[in-house]
């Protein structure tokens, strides 16, 4: 049988994939284990999917690892996740470096414990010259936090006379987002059978294809990623235009660029 990965059209890969890694807790509870057991196994999936994206040549991968709302979880789980974060970064940095991966973090990192912040900053610095996959960890991130932050920064710039309100358009606004240096995700995946966006990249996902799977994050592997990409490639992205306009444009482009 043809391997799933061979069914992917390598010329039409999404540049940016964003993932809501959901279902760790339920996966563990179904096994009669502590929720942290699920997060621990979730790290295996992170490793596998990062490797899968790097192998395919995906340029940006954003992982929703910890939301602003996750701070309200039981303290034992929050502490466990922070420890896991520090341990994972420490352990994975050499492999990330070997695979030419650059690390970025988006979110309100001032809320993270100092140890986690230091570990992240060291890793970002060590990997800063890499030119392969951009791995973006959303940590203590929520879209509403990001949008309010952007509006405050814009208001300050207007107040200081550095920004003319009439000049604010999409391009200017996007410069104030934490994702200013990244393209919007073409594909957003959420695991564990939940059909929500949960305060994740609300502005950036405006035209993304959404893919939902019942697989819980600790079971999500490269083949699940390939399935999502294959489904994405079968969809027609119209950006508000008609199907005919999109088709005519493809024909036009393919004849004008031999
Ligand atoms: C959602 O599952 C997952 C998280 C809140 C954390 C995701 C973290 C990892 C995959 C580990 C790697 C990241 C770090 C920070 C080291 P859930 O707990 O909401 O699952 P549930 O919906 O079944 O309760």
mmCIF file of C-alpha atoms and ligand atoms in Angstrom:
data_model
loop_
_atom_site.group_PDB
_atom_site.id
_atom_site.type_symbol
_atom_site.label_atom_id
_atom_site.label_comp_id
_atom_site.label_asym_id
_atom_site.label_seq_id
_atom_site.Cartn_x
_atom_site.Cartn_y
_atom_site.Cartn_z
ATOM 1 C CA UNK A 1 0.000 0.000 0.000
ATOM 2 C CA UNK A 2 1.171 3.524 -0.807
ATOM 3 C CA UNK A 3 2.459 5.268 2.356
ATOM 4 C CA UNK A 4 0.214 8.170 3.390
ATOM 5 C CA UNK A 5 3.082 10.641 3.168
ATOM 6 C CA UNK A 6 3.400 9.951 -0.580
ATOM 7 C CA UNK A 7 -0.167 11.169 -1.123
ATOM 8 C CA UNK A 8 0.855 14.673 -0.032
ATOM 9 C CA UNK A 9 1.443 17.141 -2.856
ATOM 10 C CA UNK A 10 4.825 18.598 -1.839
ATOM 11 C CA UNK A 11 4.252 21.626 -4.103
ATOM 12 C CA UNK A 12 1.148 22.657 -2.188
ATOM 13 C CA UNK A 13 2.181 22.324 1.427
ATOM 14 C CA UNK A 14 0.769 24.759 3.962
ATOM 15 C CA UNK A 15 3.527 27.179 4.998
ATOM 16 C CA UNK A 16 2.160 27.410 8.522
ATOM 17 C CA UNK A 17 0.306 24.801 10.574
ATOM 18 C CA UNK A 18 -1.170 25.662 13.977
ATOM 19 C CA UNK A 19 -2.258 22.992 16.446
ATOM 20 C CA UNK A 20 -4.455 22.987 19.543
ATOM 21 C CA UNK A 21 -3.002 19.970 21.354
ATOM 22 C CA UNK A 22 -6.089 18.853 23.257
ATOM 23 C CA UNK A 23 -7.178 15.746 25.149
ATOM 24 C CA UNK A 24 -4.129 14.967 27.298
ATOM 25 C CA UNK A 25 -6.173 14.954 30.498
ATOM 26 C CA UNK A 26 -9.007 12.781 29.185
ATOM 27 C CA UNK A 27 -6.536 10.381 27.557
ATOM 28 C CA UNK A 28 -4.861 9.867 30.939
ATOM 29 C CA UNK A 29 -8.092 9.685 32.937
ATOM 30 C CA UNK A 30 -9.417 6.975 30.578
ATOM 31 C CA UNK A 31 -6.369 4.948 31.550
ATOM 32 C CA UNK A 32 -6.990 5.599 35.244
ATOM 33 C CA UNK A 33 -3.902 7.799 35.379
ATOM 34 C CA UNK A 34 -3.186 11.311 36.616
ATOM 35 C CA UNK A 35 -3.693 14.130 34.078
ATOM 36 C CA UNK A 36 0.033 14.853 34.148
ATOM 37 C CA UNK A 37 0.618 11.375 32.724
ATOM 38 C CA UNK A 38 -1.263 12.618 29.637
ATOM 39 C CA UNK A 39 0.852 15.766 29.353
ATOM 40 C CA UNK A 40 3.988 13.666 29.718
ATOM 41 C CA UNK A 41 2.915 11.501 26.791
ATOM 42 C CA UNK A 42 1.855 14.630 24.912
ATOM 43 C CA UNK A 43 5.521 15.552 24.731
ATOM 44 C CA UNK A 44 6.133 12.382 22.666
ATOM 45 C CA UNK A 45 3.571 13.662 20.167
ATOM 46 C CA UNK A 46 5.205 17.094 20.114
ATOM 47 C CA UNK A 47 8.541 15.467 19.262
ATOM 48 C CA UNK A 48 6.987 13.297 16.542
ATOM 49 C CA UNK A 49 5.005 16.125 14.919
ATOM 50 C CA UNK A 50 7.891 18.610 15.023
ATOM 51 C CA UNK A 51 10.046 15.995 13.304
ATOM 52 C CA UNK A 52 7.262 15.265 10.785
ATOM 53 C CA UNK A 53 6.862 18.957 9.909
ATOM 54 C CA UNK A 54 10.623 19.444 9.572
ATOM 55 C CA UNK A 55 10.895 16.391 7.269
ATOM 56 C CA UNK A 56 8.090 17.674 5.045
ATOM 57 C CA UNK A 57 9.574 21.165 4.812
ATOM 58 C CA UNK A 58 6.780 22.986 6.646
ATOM 59 C CA UNK A 59 8.113 26.468 7.472
ATOM 60 C CA UNK A 60 6.089 27.374 10.577
ATOM 61 C CA UNK A 61 4.469 25.230 13.260
ATOM 62 C CA UNK A 62 2.606 26.881 16.127
ATOM 63 C CA UNK A 63 1.715 24.716 19.129
ATOM 64 C CA UNK A 64 -0.802 25.893 21.726
ATOM 65 C CA UNK A 65 1.006 24.555 24.780
ATOM 66 C CA UNK A 66 -0.472 26.665 27.584
ATOM 67 C CA UNK A 67 -3.286 29.193 27.466
ATOM 68 C CA UNK A 68 -3.849 32.237 29.665
ATOM 69 C CA UNK A 69 -6.875 30.359 31.047
ATOM 70 C CA UNK A 70 -4.737 27.307 31.931
ATOM 71 C CA UNK A 71 -3.321 29.279 34.899
ATOM 72 C CA UNK A 72 -6.686 28.607 36.598
ATOM 73 C CA UNK A 73 -6.123 24.826 36.610
ATOM 74 C CA UNK A 74 -5.280 23.059 39.905
ATOM 75 C CA UNK A 75 -1.897 24.289 41.125
ATOM 76 C CA UNK A 76 -0.439 20.768 41.044
ATOM 77 C CA UNK A 77 -1.210 20.485 37.309
ATOM 78 C CA UNK A 78 0.153 23.967 36.536
ATOM 79 C CA UNK A 79 3.361 23.221 38.451
ATOM 80 C CA UNK A 80 3.662 19.856 36.691
ATOM 81 C CA UNK A 81 3.263 21.491 33.278
ATOM 82 C CA UNK A 82 5.882 24.136 34.062
ATOM 83 C CA UNK A 83 8.347 21.476 35.227
ATOM 84 C CA UNK A 84 7.608 19.462 32.099
ATOM 85 C CA UNK A 85 8.202 22.558 29.992
ATOM 86 C CA UNK A 86 11.620 23.212 31.543
ATOM 87 C CA UNK A 87 12.664 19.529 31.344
ATOM 88 C CA UNK A 88 11.452 19.201 27.755
ATOM 89 C CA UNK A 89 13.303 22.277 26.513
ATOM 90 C CA UNK A 90 16.478 21.242 28.300
ATOM 91 C CA UNK A 91 16.290 17.765 26.806
ATOM 92 C CA UNK A 92 15.151 18.634 23.288
ATOM 93 C CA UNK A 93 17.339 21.628 22.399
ATOM 94 C CA UNK A 94 20.267 19.554 21.012
ATOM 95 C CA UNK A 95 17.883 17.597 18.755
ATOM 96 C CA UNK A 96 16.117 20.798 17.652
ATOM 97 C CA UNK A 97 19.499 22.272 16.816
ATOM 98 C CA UNK A 98 20.559 19.179 14.880
ATOM 99 C CA UNK A 99 17.361 19.503 12.839
ATOM 100 C CA UNK A 100 18.016 23.200 12.086
ATOM 101 C CA UNK A 101 14.881 24.289 13.989
ATOM 102 C CA UNK A 102 14.417 27.837 15.254
ATOM 103 C CA UNK A 103 12.352 28.423 18.404
ATOM 104 C CA UNK A 104 9.938 31.286 19.078
ATOM 105 C CA UNK A 105 7.526 31.928 21.927
ATOM 106 C CA UNK A 106 4.309 33.928 21.771
ATOM 107 C CA UNK A 107 2.288 34.829 24.856
ATOM 108 C CA UNK A 108 2.470 36.683 28.117
ATOM 109 C CA UNK A 109 5.788 35.141 29.151
ATOM 110 C CA UNK A 110 6.107 37.535 32.107
ATOM 111 C CA UNK A 111 3.648 35.197 33.880
ATOM 112 C CA UNK A 112 5.924 32.159 33.496
ATOM 113 C CA UNK A 113 8.164 31.108 36.398
ATOM 114 C CA UNK A 114 11.631 32.650 36.132
ATOM 115 C CA UNK A 115 13.273 29.277 35.576
ATOM 116 C CA UNK A 116 11.021 28.547 32.602
ATOM 117 C CA UNK A 117 11.627 32.020 31.161
ATOM 118 C CA UNK A 118 15.399 31.650 31.475
ATOM 119 C CA UNK A 119 15.362 28.184 29.938
ATOM 120 C CA UNK A 120 13.253 29.431 27.024
ATOM 121 C CA UNK A 121 15.448 32.479 26.431
ATOM 122 C CA UNK A 122 18.582 30.347 26.412
ATOM 123 C CA UNK A 123 17.022 27.917 23.940
ATOM 124 C CA UNK A 124 15.780 30.745 21.680
ATOM 125 C CA UNK A 125 19.266 32.250 21.700
ATOM 126 C CA UNK A 126 20.998 28.966 20.982
ATOM 127 C CA UNK A 127 18.716 28.194 18.038
ATOM 128 C CA UNK A 128 18.458 31.729 16.640
ATOM 129 C CA UNK A 129 20.642 31.186 13.569
ATOM 130 C CA UNK A 130 18.825 28.075 12.375
ATOM 131 C CA UNK A 131 17.052 28.343 9.047
ATOM 132 C CA UNK A 132 14.693 25.347 8.948
ATOM 133 C CA UNK A 133 11.324 24.918 10.649
ATOM 134 C CA UNK A 134 10.167 27.814 12.843
ATOM 135 C CA UNK A 135 8.677 26.227 15.949
ATOM 136 C CA UNK A 136 6.388 28.711 17.698
ATOM 137 C CA UNK A 137 5.288 27.784 21.205
ATOM 138 C CA UNK A 138 2.169 29.600 22.411
ATOM 139 C CA UNK A 139 2.711 29.828 26.152
ATOM 140 C CA UNK A 140 0.507 31.763 28.525
ATOM 141 C CA UNK A 141 -1.112 32.869 25.283
ATOM 142 C CA UNK A 142 -4.641 33.902 24.460
ATOM 143 C CA UNK A 143 -5.898 35.845 21.503
ATOM 144 C CA UNK A 144 -7.911 38.314 23.555
ATOM 145 C CA UNK A 145 -4.802 39.096 25.616
ATOM 146 C CA UNK A 146 -2.850 39.588 22.374
ATOM 147 C CA UNK A 147 -5.502 41.830 20.773
ATOM 148 C CA UNK A 148 -5.915 44.006 23.881
ATOM 149 C CA UNK A 149 -2.135 44.276 24.093
ATOM 150 C CA UNK A 150 -1.972 45.370 20.451
ATOM 151 C CA UNK A 151 -4.707 47.978 20.924
ATOM 152 C CA UNK A 152 -2.915 49.400 23.976
ATOM 153 C CA UNK A 153 0.375 49.644 22.054
ATOM 154 C CA UNK A 154 -1.379 51.311 19.120
ATOM 155 C CA UNK A 155 -3.112 53.807 21.443
ATOM 156 C CA UNK A 156 0.252 54.672 23.009
ATOM 157 C CA UNK A 157 1.869 55.213 19.600
ATOM 158 C CA UNK A 158 -1.020 57.445 18.543
ATOM 159 C CA UNK A 159 -0.783 59.393 21.806
ATOM 160 C CA UNK A 160 2.962 59.905 21.295
ATOM 161 C CA UNK A 161 2.331 61.148 17.768
ATOM 162 C CA UNK A 162 4.190 58.190 16.211
ATOM 163 C CA UNK A 163 1.149 56.754 14.452
ATOM 164 C CA UNK A 164 -1.603 58.398 12.438
ATOM 165 C CA UNK A 165 -4.935 56.650 13.208
ATOM 166 C CA UNK A 166 -5.932 56.988 9.541
ATOM 167 C CA UNK A 167 -2.907 54.938 8.508
ATOM 168 C CA UNK A 168 -4.038 51.881 10.490
ATOM 169 C CA UNK A 169 -4.843 49.052 8.100
ATOM 170 C CA UNK A 170 -4.333 45.249 8.210
ATOM 171 C CA UNK A 171 -0.593 45.524 7.554
ATOM 172 C CA UNK A 172 -0.044 48.123 10.282
ATOM 173 C CA UNK A 173 -2.254 46.288 12.797
ATOM 174 C CA UNK A 174 -0.488 42.960 12.201
ATOM 175 C CA UNK A 175 2.831 44.548 13.192
ATOM 176 C CA UNK A 176 1.443 44.905 16.729
ATOM 177 C CA UNK A 177 0.551 41.219 17.066
ATOM 178 C CA UNK A 178 2.871 38.619 18.619
ATOM 179 C CA UNK A 179 2.832 36.892 15.227
ATOM 180 C CA UNK A 180 4.120 39.966 13.354
ATOM 181 C CA UNK A 181 6.956 37.992 11.766
ATOM 182 C CA UNK A 182 4.941 34.939 10.751
ATOM 183 C CA UNK A 183 2.454 34.306 7.945
ATOM 184 C CA UNK A 184 -1.102 33.333 8.937
ATOM 185 C CA UNK A 185 -1.661 29.585 9.349
ATOM 186 C CA UNK A 186 -3.314 27.978 6.338
ATOM 187 C CA UNK A 187 -4.258 24.950 8.428
ATOM 188 C CA UNK A 188 -5.389 24.705 12.062
ATOM 189 C CA UNK A 189 -5.691 21.284 13.669
ATOM 190 C CA UNK A 190 -7.482 20.541 16.941
ATOM 191 C CA UNK A 191 -7.344 17.103 18.496
ATOM 192 C CA UNK A 192 -9.684 15.231 20.871
ATOM 193 C CA UNK A 193 -13.063 15.838 19.220
ATOM 194 C CA UNK A 194 -13.615 19.390 20.461
ATOM 195 C CA UNK A 195 -14.939 21.878 17.891
ATOM 196 C CA UNK A 196 -13.760 25.212 19.241
ATOM 197 C CA UNK A 197 -10.980 27.740 18.645
ATOM 198 C CA UNK A 198 -10.639 28.522 22.378
ATOM 199 C CA UNK A 199 -9.022 31.953 22.218
ATOM 200 C CA UNK A 200 -6.277 30.796 19.821
ATOM 201 C CA UNK A 201 -5.027 33.091 17.016
ATOM 202 C CA UNK A 202 -8.502 34.567 16.449
ATOM 203 C CA UNK A 203 -7.245 37.242 14.021
ATOM 204 C CA UNK A 204 -4.715 35.022 12.258
ATOM 205 C CA UNK A 205 -7.120 32.117 11.649
ATOM 206 C CA UNK A 206 -9.571 34.288 9.673
ATOM 207 C CA UNK A 207 -9.073 32.253 6.467
ATOM 208 C CA UNK A 208 -7.452 29.091 7.834
ATOM 209 C CA UNK A 209 -8.814 25.674 7.022
ATOM 210 C CA UNK A 210 -9.947 24.055 10.266
ATOM 211 C CA UNK A 211 -9.369 20.344 10.816
ATOM 212 C CA UNK A 212 -10.816 18.486 13.786
ATOM 213 C CA UNK A 213 -9.995 14.934 14.766
ATOM 214 C CA UNK A 214 -11.221 12.661 17.558
ATOM 215 C CA UNK A 215 -7.670 11.451 18.206
ATOM 216 C CA UNK A 216 -6.385 12.729 21.547
ATOM 217 C CA UNK A 217 -3.068 14.572 21.465
ATOM 218 C CA UNK A 218 -0.961 11.824 23.120
ATOM 219 C CA UNK A 219 -1.998 9.462 20.281
ATOM 220 C CA UNK A 220 -1.439 11.997 17.474
ATOM 221 C CA UNK A 221 1.449 10.961 15.223
ATOM 222 C CA UNK A 222 2.919 11.772 11.790
ATOM 223 C CA UNK A 223 0.257 9.747 9.940
ATOM 224 C CA UNK A 224 -2.477 11.813 11.631
ATOM 225 C CA UNK A 225 -0.656 14.950 10.515
ATOM 226 C CA UNK A 226 -0.423 13.624 6.953
ATOM 227 C CA UNK A 227 -4.192 12.907 6.973
ATOM 228 C CA UNK A 228 -4.864 16.503 8.005
ATOM 229 C CA UNK A 229 -2.594 17.889 5.264
ATOM 230 C CA UNK A 230 -4.163 15.634 2.624
ATOM 231 C CA UNK A 231 -7.635 16.823 3.626
ATOM 232 C CA UNK A 232 -6.412 20.435 3.549
ATOM 233 C CA UNK A 233 -5.048 19.926 0.034
ATOM 234 C CA UNK A 234 -8.440 18.623 -1.114
ATOM 235 C CA UNK A 235 -10.219 21.796 -0.019
ATOM 236 C CA UNK A 236 -10.790 24.859 -2.170
ATOM 237 C CA UNK A 237 -9.695 28.074 -0.456
ATOM 238 C CA UNK A 238 -11.775 30.920 -1.884
ATOM 239 C CA UNK A 239 -11.035 33.867 0.441
ATOM 240 C CA UNK A 240 -14.543 35.199 -0.176
ATOM 241 C CA UNK A 241 -14.259 34.856 -3.974
ATOM 242 C CA UNK A 242 -16.255 32.481 -6.204
ATOM 243 C CA UNK A 243 -15.062 29.044 -7.206
ATOM 244 C CA UNK A 244 -14.887 30.216 -10.862
ATOM 245 C CA UNK A 245 -12.679 33.205 -9.992
ATOM 246 C CA UNK A 246 -10.263 30.926 -8.127
ATOM 247 C CA UNK A 247 -10.198 28.407 -10.967
ATOM 248 C CA UNK A 248 -9.756 31.081 -13.697
ATOM 249 C CA UNK A 249 -6.903 32.612 -11.705
ATOM 250 C CA UNK A 250 -5.130 29.236 -11.453
ATOM 251 C CA UNK A 251 -5.503 28.698 -15.225
ATOM 252 C CA UNK A 252 -4.319 32.261 -15.923
ATOM 253 C CA UNK A 253 -1.282 31.869 -13.677
ATOM 254 C CA UNK A 254 -0.384 28.490 -15.116
ATOM 255 C CA UNK A 255 -0.500 29.854 -18.703
ATOM 256 C CA UNK A 256 1.372 33.089 -17.928
ATOM 257 C CA UNK A 257 4.156 31.257 -16.098
ATOM 258 C CA UNK A 258 5.307 28.430 -18.379
HETATM 259 C C1 LIG B 1 -4.613 20.164 26.565
HETATM 260 O O1 LIG B 1 -5.071 18.955 27.093
HETATM 261 C C2 LIG B 1 -3.175 20.285 26.718
HETATM 262 C C3 LIG B 1 -2.515 21.185 27.490
HETATM 263 C C4 LIG B 1 -3.219 22.195 28.311
HETATM 264 C C5 LIG B 1 -1.064 21.202 27.589
HETATM 265 C C6 LIG B 1 -0.360 20.723 26.363
HETATM 266 C C7 LIG B 1 0.991 20.377 26.733
HETATM 267 C C8 LIG B 1 1.725 19.418 26.137
HETATM 268 C C9 LIG B 1 1.333 18.644 24.983
HETATM 269 C C10 LIG B 1 3.046 19.122 26.693
HETATM 270 C C11 LIG B 1 4.077 19.937 26.015
HETATM 271 C C12 LIG B 1 3.990 21.292 26.498
HETATM 272 C C13 LIG B 1 4.640 21.708 27.541
HETATM 273 C C14 LIG B 1 4.136 22.946 28.238
HETATM 274 C C15 LIG B 1 5.817 20.985 28.047
HETATM 275 P P1 LIG B 1 -6.074 19.033 28.297
HETATM 276 O O2 LIG B 1 -5.315 18.910 29.543
HETATM 277 O O3 LIG B 1 -6.922 20.247 28.158
HETATM 278 O O4 LIG B 1 -6.909 17.744 28.056
HETATM 279 P P2 LIG B 1 -8.449 17.553 28.420
HETATM 280 O O5 LIG B 1 -9.219 18.451 27.506
HETATM 281 O O6 LIG B 1 -8.647 16.113 28.111
HETATM 282 O O7 LIG B 1 -8.621 17.880 29.865
#
